[in-house]
Short mmCIF file of C-alpha atoms and ligand atoms in Angstrom, two decimals:
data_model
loop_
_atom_site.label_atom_id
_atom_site.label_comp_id
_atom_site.label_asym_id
_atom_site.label_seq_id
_atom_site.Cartn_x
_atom_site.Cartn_y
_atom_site.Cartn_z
CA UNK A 146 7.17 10.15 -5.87
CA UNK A 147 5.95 12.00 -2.71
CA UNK A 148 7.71 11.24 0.36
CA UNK A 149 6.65 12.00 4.22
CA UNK A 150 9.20 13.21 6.70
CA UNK A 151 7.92 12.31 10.36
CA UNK A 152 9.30 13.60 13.74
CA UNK A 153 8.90 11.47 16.59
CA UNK A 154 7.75 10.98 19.55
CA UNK A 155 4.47 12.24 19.68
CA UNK A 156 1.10 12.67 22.07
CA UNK A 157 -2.07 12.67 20.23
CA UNK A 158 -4.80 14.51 21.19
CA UNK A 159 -8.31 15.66 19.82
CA UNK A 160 -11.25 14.62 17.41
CA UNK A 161 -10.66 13.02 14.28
CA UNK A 162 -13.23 12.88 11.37
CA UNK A 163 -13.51 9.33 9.40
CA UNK A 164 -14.05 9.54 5.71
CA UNK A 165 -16.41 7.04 3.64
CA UNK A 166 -15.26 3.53 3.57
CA UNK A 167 -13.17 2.79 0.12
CA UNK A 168 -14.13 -0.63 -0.41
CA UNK A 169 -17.33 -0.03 0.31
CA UNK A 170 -17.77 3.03 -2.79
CA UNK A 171 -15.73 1.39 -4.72
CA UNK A 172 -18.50 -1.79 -5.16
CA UNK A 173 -20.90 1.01 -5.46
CA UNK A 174 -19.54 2.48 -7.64
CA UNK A 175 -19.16 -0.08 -10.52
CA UNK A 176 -22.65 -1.37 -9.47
CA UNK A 177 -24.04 1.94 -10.49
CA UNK A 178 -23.09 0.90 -14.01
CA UNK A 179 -26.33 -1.36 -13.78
CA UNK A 180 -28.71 1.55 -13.25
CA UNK A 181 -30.43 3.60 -16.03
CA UNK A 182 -30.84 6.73 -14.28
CA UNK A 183 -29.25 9.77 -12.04
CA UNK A 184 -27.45 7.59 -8.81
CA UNK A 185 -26.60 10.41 -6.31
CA UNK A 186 -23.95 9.09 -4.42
CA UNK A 187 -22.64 10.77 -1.00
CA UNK A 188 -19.41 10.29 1.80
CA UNK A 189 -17.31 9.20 -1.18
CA UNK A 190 -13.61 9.22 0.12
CA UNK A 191 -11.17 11.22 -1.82
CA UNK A 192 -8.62 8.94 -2.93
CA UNK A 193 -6.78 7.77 -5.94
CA UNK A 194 -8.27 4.29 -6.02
CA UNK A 195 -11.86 6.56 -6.49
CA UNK A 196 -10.38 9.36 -9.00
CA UNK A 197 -9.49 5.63 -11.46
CA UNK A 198 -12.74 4.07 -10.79
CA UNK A 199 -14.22 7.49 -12.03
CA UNK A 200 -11.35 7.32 -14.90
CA UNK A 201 -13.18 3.83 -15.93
CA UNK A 202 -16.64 5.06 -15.87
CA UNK A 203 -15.85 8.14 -17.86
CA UNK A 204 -13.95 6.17 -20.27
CA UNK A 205 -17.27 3.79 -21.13
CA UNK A 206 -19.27 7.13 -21.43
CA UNK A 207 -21.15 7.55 -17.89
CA UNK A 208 -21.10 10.97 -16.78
CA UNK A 209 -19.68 11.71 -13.28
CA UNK A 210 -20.06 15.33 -11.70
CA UNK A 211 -17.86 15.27 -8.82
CA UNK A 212 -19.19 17.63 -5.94
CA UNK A 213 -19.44 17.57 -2.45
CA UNK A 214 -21.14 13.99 -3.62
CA UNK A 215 -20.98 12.35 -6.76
CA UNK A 216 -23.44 12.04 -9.35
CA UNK A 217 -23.63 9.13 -11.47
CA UNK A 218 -25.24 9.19 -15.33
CA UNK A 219 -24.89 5.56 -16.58
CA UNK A 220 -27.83 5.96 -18.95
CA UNK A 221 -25.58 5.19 -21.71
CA UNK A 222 -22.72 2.87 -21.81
CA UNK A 223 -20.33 3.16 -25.28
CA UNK A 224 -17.78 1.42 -24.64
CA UNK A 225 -16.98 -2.85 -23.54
CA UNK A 226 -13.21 -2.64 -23.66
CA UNK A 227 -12.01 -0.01 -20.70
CA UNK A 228 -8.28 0.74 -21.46
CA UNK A 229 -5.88 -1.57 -19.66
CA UNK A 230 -3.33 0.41 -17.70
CA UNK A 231 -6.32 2.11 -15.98
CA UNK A 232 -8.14 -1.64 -15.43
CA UNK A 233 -4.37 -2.83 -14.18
CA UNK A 234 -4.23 0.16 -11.28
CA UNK A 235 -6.82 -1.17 -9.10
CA UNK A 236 -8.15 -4.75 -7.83
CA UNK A 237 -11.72 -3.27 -8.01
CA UNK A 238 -11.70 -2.83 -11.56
CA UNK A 239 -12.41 -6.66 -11.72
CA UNK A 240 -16.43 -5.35 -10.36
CA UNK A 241 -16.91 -3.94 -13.79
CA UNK A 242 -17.24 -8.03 -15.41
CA UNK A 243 -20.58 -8.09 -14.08
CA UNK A 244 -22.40 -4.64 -14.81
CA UNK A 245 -20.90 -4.30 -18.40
CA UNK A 246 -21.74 -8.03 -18.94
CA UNK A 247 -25.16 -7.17 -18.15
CA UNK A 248 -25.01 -3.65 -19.97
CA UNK A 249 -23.39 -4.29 -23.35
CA UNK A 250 -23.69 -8.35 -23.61
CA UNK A 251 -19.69 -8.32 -23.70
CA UNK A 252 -16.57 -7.51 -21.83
CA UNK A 253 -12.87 -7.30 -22.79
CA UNK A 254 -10.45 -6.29 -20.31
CA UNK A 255 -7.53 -6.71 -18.90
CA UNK A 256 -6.37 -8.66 -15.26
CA UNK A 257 -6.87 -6.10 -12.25
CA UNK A 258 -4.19 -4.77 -10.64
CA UNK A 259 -4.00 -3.56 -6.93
CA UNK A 260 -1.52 -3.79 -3.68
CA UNK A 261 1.32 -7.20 -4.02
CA UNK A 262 0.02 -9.18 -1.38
CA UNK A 263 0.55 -12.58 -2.94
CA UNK A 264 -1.11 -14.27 -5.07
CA UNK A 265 -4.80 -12.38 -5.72
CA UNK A 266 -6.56 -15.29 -8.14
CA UNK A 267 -10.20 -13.99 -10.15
CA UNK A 268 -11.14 -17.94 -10.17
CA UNK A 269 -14.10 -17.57 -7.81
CA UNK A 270 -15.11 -14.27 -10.00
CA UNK A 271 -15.36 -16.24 -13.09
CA UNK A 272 -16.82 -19.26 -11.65
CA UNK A 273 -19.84 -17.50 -10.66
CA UNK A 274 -20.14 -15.67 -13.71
CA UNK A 275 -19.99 -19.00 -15.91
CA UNK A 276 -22.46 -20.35 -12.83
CA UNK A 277 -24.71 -17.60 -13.72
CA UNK A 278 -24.88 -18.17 -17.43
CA UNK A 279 -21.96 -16.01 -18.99
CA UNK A 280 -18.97 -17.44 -21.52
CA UNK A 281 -16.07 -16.57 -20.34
CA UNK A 282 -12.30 -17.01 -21.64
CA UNK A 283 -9.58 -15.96 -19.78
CA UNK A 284 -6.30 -15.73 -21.56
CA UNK A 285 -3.10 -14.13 -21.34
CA UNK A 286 -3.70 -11.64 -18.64
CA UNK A 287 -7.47 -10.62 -20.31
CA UNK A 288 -10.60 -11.61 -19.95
CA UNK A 289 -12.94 -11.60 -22.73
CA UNK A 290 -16.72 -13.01 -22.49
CA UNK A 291 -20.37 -12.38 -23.39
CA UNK A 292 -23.82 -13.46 -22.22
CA UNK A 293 -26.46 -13.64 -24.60
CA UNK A 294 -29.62 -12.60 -23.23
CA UNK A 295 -28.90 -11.51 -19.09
CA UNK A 296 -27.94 -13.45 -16.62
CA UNK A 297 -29.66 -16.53 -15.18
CA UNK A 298 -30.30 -17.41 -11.57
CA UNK A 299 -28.58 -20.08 -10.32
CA UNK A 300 -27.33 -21.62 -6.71
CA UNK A 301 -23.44 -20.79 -6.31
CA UNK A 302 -21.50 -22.36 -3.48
CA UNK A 303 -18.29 -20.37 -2.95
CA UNK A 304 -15.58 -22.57 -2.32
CA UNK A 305 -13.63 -20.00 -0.19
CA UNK A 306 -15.14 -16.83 1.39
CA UNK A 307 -13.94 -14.12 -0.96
CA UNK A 308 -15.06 -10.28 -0.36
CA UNK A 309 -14.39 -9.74 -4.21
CA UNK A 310 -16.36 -12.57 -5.86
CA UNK A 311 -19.25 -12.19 -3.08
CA UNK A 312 -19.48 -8.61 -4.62
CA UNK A 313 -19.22 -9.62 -8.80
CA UNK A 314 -21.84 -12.55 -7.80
CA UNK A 315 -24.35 -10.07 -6.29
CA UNK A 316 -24.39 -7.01 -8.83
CA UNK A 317 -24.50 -10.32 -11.92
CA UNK A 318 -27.89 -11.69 -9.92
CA UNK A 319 -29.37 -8.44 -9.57
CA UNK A 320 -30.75 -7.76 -12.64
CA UNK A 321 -30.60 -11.76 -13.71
CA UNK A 322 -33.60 -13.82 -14.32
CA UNK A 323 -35.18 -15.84 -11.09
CA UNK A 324 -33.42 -16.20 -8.25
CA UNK A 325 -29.71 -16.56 -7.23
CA UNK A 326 -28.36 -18.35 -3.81
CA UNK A 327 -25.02 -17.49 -2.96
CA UNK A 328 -23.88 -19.90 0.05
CA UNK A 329 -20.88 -19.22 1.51
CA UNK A 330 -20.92 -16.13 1.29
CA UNK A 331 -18.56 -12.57 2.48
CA UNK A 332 -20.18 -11.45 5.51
CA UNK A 333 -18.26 -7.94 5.48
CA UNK A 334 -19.83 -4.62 6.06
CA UNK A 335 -19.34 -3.40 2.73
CA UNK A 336 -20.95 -6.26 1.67
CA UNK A 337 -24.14 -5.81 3.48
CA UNK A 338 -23.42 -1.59 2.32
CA UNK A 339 -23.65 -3.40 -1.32
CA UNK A 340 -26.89 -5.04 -1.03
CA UNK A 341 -28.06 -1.59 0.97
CA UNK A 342 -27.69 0.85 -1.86
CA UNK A 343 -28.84 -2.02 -4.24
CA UNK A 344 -31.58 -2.54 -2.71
CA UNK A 345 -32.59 1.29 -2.17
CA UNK A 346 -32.17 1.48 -6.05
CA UNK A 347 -35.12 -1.24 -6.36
CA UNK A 348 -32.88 -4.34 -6.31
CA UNK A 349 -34.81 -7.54 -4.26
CA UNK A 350 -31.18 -8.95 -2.27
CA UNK A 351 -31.83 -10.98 1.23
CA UNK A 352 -29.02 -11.38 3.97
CA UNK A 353 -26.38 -9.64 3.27
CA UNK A 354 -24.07 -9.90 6.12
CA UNK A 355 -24.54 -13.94 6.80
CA UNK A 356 -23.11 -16.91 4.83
CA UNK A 357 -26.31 -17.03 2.50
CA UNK A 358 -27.55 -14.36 0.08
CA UNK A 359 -30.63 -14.83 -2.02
CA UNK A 360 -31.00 -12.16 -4.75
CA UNK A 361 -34.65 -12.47 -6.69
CA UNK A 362 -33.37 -10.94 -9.71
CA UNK A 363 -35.39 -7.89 -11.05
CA UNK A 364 -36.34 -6.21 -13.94
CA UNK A 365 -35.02 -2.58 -13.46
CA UNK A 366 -33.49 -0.59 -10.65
CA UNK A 367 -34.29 3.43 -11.04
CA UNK A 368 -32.17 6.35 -9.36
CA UNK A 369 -31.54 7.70 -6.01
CA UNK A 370 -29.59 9.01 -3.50
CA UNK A 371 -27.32 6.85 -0.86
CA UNK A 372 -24.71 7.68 1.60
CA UNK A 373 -21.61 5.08 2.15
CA UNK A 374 -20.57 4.04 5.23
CA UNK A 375 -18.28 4.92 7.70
CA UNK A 376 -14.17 2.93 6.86
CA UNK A 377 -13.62 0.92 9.66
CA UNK A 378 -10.20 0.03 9.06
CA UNK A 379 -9.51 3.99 8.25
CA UNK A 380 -11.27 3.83 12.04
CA UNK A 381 -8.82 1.23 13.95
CA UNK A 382 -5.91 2.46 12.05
CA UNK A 383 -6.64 6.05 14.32
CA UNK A 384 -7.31 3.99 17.42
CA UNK A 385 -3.89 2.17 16.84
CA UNK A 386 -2.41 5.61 16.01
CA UNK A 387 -3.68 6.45 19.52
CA UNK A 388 -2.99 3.30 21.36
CA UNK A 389 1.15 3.06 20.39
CA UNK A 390 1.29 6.90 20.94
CA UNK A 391 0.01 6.60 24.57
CA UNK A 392 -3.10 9.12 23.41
CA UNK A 393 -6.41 9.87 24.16
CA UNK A 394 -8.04 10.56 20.91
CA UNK A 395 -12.07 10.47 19.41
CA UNK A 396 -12.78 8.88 15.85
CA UNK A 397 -16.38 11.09 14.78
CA UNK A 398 -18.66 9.94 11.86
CA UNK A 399 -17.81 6.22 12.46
CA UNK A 400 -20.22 3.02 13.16
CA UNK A 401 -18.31 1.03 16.25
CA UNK A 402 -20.46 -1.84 15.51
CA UNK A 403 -18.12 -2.68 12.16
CA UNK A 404 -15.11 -3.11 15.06
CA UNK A 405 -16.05 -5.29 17.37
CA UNK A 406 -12.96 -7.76 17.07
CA UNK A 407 -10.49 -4.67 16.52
CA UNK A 408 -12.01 -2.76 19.68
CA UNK A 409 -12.09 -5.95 21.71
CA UNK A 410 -8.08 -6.63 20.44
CA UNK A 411 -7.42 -2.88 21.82
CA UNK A 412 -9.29 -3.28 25.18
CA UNK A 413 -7.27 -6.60 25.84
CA UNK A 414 -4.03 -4.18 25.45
CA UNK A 415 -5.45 -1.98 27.89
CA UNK A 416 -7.10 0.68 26.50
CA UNK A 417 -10.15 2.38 27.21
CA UNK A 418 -13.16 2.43 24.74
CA UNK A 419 -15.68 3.87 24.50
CA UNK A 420 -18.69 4.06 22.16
CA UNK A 421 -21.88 6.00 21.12
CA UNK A 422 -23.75 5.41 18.16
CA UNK A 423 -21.42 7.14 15.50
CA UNK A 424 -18.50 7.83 17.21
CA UNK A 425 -15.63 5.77 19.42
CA UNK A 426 -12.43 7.15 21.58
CA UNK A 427 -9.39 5.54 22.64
CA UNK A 428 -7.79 6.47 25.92
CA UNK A 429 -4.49 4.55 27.04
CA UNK A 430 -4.03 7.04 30.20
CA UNK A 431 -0.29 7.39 29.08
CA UNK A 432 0.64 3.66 29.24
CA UNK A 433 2.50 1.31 26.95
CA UNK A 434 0.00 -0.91 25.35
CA UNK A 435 0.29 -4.99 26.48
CA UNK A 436 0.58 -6.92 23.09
CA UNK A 437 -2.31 -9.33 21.91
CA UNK A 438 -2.13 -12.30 19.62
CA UNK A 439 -4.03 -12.08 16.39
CA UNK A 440 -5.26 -14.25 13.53
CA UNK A 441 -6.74 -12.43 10.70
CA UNK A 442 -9.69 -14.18 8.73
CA UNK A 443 -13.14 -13.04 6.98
CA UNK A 444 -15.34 -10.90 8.90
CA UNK A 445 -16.58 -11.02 11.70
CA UNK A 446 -13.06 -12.01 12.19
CA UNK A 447 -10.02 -9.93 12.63
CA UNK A 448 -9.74 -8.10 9.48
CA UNK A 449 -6.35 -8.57 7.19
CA UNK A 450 -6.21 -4.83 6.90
CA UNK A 451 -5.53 -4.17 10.17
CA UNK A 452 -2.81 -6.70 10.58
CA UNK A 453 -0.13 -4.77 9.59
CA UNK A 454 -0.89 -1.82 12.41
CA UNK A 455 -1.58 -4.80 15.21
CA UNK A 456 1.87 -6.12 14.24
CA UNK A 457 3.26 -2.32 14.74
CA UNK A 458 1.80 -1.98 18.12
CA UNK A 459 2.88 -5.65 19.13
CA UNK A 460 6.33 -4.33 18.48
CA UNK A 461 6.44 -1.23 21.07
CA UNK A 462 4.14 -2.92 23.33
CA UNK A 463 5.01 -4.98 26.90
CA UNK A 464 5.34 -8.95 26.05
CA UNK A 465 5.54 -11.54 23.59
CA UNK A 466 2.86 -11.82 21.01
CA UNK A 467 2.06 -13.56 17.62
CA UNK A 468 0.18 -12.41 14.45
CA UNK A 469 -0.92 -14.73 12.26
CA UNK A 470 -1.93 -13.97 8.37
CA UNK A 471 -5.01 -16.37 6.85
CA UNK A 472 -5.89 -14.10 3.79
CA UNK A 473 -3.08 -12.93 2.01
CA UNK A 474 0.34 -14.65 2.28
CA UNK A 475 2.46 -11.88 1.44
CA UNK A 476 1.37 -8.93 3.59
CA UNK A 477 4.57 -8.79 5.67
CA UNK A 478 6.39 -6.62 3.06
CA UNK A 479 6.85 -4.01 6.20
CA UNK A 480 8.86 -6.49 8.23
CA UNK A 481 12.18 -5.58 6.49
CA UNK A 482 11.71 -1.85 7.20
CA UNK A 483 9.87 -1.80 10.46
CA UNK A 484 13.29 -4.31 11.66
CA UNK A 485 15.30 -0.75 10.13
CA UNK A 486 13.79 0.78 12.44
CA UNK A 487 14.76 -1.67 15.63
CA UNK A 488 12.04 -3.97 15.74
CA UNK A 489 12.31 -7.10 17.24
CA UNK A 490 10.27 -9.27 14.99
CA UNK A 491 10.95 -12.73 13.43
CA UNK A 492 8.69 -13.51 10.33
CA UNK A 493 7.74 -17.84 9.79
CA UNK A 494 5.71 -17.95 6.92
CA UNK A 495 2.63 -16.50 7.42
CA UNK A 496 3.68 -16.03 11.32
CA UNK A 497 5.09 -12.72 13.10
CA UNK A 498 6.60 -13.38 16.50
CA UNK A 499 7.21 -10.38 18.46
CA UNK A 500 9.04 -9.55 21.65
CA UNK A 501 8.04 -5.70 22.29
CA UNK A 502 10.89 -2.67 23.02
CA UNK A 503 10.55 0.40 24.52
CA UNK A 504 10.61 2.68 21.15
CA UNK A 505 11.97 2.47 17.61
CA UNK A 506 14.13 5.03 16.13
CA UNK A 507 13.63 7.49 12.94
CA UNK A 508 14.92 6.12 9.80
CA UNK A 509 14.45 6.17 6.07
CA UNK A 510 12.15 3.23 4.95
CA UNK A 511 10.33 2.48 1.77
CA UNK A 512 6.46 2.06 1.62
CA UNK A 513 5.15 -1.46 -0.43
CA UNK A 514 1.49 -1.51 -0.26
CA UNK A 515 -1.13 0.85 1.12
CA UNK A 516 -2.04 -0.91 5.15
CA UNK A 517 2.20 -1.55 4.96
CA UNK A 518 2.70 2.18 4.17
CA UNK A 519 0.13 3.46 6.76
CA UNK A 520 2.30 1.14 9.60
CA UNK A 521 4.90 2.87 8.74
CA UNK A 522 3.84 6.71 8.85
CA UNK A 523 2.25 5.63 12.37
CA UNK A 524 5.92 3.91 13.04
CA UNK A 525 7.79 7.23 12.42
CA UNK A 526 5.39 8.89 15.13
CA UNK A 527 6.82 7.16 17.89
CA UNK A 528 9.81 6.63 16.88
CA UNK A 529 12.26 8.96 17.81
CA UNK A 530 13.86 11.22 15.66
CA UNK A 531 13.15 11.38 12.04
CA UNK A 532 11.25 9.16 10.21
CA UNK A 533 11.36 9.66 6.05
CA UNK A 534 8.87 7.36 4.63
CA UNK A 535 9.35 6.82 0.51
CA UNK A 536 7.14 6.30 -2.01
CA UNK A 537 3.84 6.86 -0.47
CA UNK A 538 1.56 6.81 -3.78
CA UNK A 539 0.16 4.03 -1.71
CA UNK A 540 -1.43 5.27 1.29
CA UNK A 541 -2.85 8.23 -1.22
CA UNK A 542 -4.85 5.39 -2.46
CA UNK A 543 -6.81 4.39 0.78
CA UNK A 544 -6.64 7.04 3.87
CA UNK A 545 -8.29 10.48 2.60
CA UNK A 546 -5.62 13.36 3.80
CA UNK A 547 -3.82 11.26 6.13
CA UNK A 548 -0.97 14.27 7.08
CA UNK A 549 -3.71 16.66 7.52
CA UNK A 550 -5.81 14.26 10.08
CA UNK A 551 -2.37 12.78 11.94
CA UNK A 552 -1.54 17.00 11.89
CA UNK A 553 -4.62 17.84 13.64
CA UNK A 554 -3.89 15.27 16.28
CA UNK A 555 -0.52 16.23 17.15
CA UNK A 556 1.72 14.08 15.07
CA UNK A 557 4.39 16.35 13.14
CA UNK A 558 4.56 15.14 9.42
CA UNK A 559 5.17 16.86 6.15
CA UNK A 560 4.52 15.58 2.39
CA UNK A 561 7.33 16.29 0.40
CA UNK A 562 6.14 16.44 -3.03
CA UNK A 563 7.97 16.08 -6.46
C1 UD1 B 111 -11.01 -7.27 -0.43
C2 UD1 B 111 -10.53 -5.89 -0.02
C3 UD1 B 111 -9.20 -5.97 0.72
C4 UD1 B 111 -9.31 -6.96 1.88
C5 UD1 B 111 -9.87 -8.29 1.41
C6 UD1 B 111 -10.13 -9.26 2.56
C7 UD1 B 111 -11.35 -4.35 -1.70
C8 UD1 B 111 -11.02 -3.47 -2.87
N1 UD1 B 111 -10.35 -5.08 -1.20
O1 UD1 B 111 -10.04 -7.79 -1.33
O2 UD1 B 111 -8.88 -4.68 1.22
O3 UD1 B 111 -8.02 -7.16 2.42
O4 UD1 B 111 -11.12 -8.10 0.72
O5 UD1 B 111 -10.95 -8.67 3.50
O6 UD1 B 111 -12.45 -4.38 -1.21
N2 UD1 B 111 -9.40 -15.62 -3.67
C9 UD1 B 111 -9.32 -16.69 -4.55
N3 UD1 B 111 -9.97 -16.59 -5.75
C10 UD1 B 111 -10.70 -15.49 -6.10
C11 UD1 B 111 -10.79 -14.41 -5.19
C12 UD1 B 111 -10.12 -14.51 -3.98
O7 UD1 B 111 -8.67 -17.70 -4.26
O8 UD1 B 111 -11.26 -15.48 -7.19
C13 UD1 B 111 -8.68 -15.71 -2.37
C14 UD1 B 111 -7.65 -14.58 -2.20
O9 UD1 B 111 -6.41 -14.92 -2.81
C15 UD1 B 111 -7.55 -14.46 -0.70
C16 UD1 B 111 -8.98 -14.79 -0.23
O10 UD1 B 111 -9.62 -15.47 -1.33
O11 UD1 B 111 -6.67 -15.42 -0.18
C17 UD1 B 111 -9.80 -13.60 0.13
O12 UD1 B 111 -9.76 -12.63 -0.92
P1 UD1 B 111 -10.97 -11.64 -1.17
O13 UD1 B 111 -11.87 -11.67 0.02
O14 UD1 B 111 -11.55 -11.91 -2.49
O15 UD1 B 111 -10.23 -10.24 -1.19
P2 UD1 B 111 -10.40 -9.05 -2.22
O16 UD1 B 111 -11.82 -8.94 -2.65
O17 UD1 B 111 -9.33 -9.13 -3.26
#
């Protein structure tokens, strides 16, 4: 596996460029399934977690030319059992249920994979699919189901706000008969970036981005051509980058509006912000950042996938400060190493304390999920000395040419490939 050496300290300095948000295209993605027509799809991120979506689509027989966009040809659909390992790679295979239900009547697949972060249950996935008229049996790690005409319209109460089975819920009810009322629903951007290209397809979904959706199912959506959003947490991870690094940087081709609670979090450490309409900057005028408390929870909340960055800057920053983790109960898997490298943290359960120190030094630590992995590469640039970060498939899978973009700024890091 690759590895990243990383000098430290470092000033950053300049203009970075964000990519398209990944879980964002990856929804679009498998919704494209439902469309009979040419999808043109543009600001697709290059990352692994897209090239196996792709792998998935090509493997039930859509054609995908991959240029500076990505066109999609779903116009025929061969196959209703994708193969496993590929399924098992990502969590977002689990948003192919819903189009291939409504595509070939059937599905057969296997449990998704994605990053160990505790315990990542598809109850709320399958709930709304048997809510919205499908059979489904899950059994031994695959799920195998049918529906025998479409899907029907129904009212679907989530019991707890889940990004995932927000998502399956909305691509089943757009093409279902009457209308579908999801209440309690994922307010996230992507989300609401969802129901956008849906919708610009010929789809009939209503509030997207507050606790209740109504979809009026329709009979067809034809082609087109959408762009994807901005990533947001691709976004704060750069301000971060800047803020523990004592920087001034800019973050171009980025919607500040997605941040709020991340840019508020970075003002309260004493940073400057500002913000036009598709760009923010960072400037800490060369001081150590003050630490802030967090609590991570759905959007508009402070998102999960930020936490593990927060916790990073907590650790160099002036005072005492506590992070604490609502979504996922095993996202602290960079405690062990970021303590390697002379942190001063105590992990409680689902609750980092954190007394800050002055800098961290280099040292060889091992990369367990993809926000835990980029923590780490931003770790080794302040710490000083070198920094060799293993096994960094992960952060391949979410931030688009990470060395290249932390290179431009000023950071000095190499890939070491094998
Ligand atoms: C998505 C994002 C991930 C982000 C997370 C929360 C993608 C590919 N991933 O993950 O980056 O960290 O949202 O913003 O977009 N739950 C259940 N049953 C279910 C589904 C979820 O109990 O059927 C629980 C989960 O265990 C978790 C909580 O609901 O505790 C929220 O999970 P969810 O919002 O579904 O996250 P994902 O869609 O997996």
């Amino acid at each position: 596996m690759d590895k990243f050496i990383i000098k430290g300290p470092v000033k950053l300095k300049g203009k970075v460029t964000i990519s398209g948000s990944k879980n964002a295209a990856l929804p679009i993605l498998f919704a494209s399934l439902l469309i009979k027509d040419i999808v043109e799809i543009k600001n697709v991120p290059n990352l692994k977690d897209i090239d196996i979506a792709i792998k998935i689509l090509i493997k039930l027989g859509v054609k995908i030319e991959r240029k500076k966009s990505l066109i999609i040809n779903a116009i025929n659909i061969l196959q209703c059992n994708p193969p496993s390992h590929l399924i098992k790679s990502i969590r977002a295979s689990i948003w192919i249920l819903s189009p291939l239900l409504k595509r070939t009547g059937k599905v057969n697949v296997s449990f998704p994979g994605g990053c160990s972060i505790g315990d990542r249950p598809i109850d709320l996935h399958i709930n709304s699919l048997k809510i919205l008229g499908a059979n489904i049996n899950v059994k031994k790690n695959y799920i195998k189901g049918y529906i025998k005409t479409n899907f029907k319209g129904n009212i679907i109460c989530m019991k707890n706000i889940s990004v995932g089975a927000t998502i399956t819920t909305i691509i089943a009810a757009t093409l279902a008969s009457n209308v579908t009322i999801i209440e309690n629903a994922a307010k996230e951007p992507e989300i609401q970036d969802l129901a956008n290209f849906l919708n610009t397809m010929g789809a009939n979904i209503q509030g997207a981005g507050t606790n209740k959706i109504v979809i009026e199912g329709v009979k067809k959506l034809k082609g087109g051509v959408y762009t994807i959003i901005s990533d947001r947490i691709e976004t704060g991870t750069f301000l971060v980058a800047a803020a523990i690094c004592k920087s001034k940087i800019l973050c171009k081709n980025t919607n500040p509006n997605n941040l709020n609670i991340v840019l508020n979090k970075l003002k309260k450490t004493g940073a400057e912000i500002e913000i036009g309409k598709n760009w923010c900057s960072i400037n800490m005028h060369g001081k150590r950042p003050k630490s802030v408390n967090i609590i991570t929870g759905p959007y508009p909340n402070f998102p999960t996938d930020m936490q593990s960055q927060f916790a990073l800057l907590n650790l160099i920053s002036t005072g005492i400060s506590t992070i604490k983790e609502n979504i996922f109960k095993n996202r602290f898997m960079y405690v062990p190493e970021l303590i390697r490298m002379g942190a001063n943290i105590i992990l409680k359960k689902n609750i980092l304390k954190c007394k800050g120190i002055k800098s961290l030094s280099g040292s060889e630590v091992i990369a367990t999920d993809l926000r835990a992995s980029v923590s780490l590469v931003l770790a080794g640039c302040i710490a000083s000395g070198i920094t060799i970060i293993n096994n960094i498939s992960h952060i391949d899978r979410g931030y688009e040419n990470i060395e290249n973009k932390l290179s431009s700024l000023g950071a000095n890091i190499k890939r070491i490939k094998y």
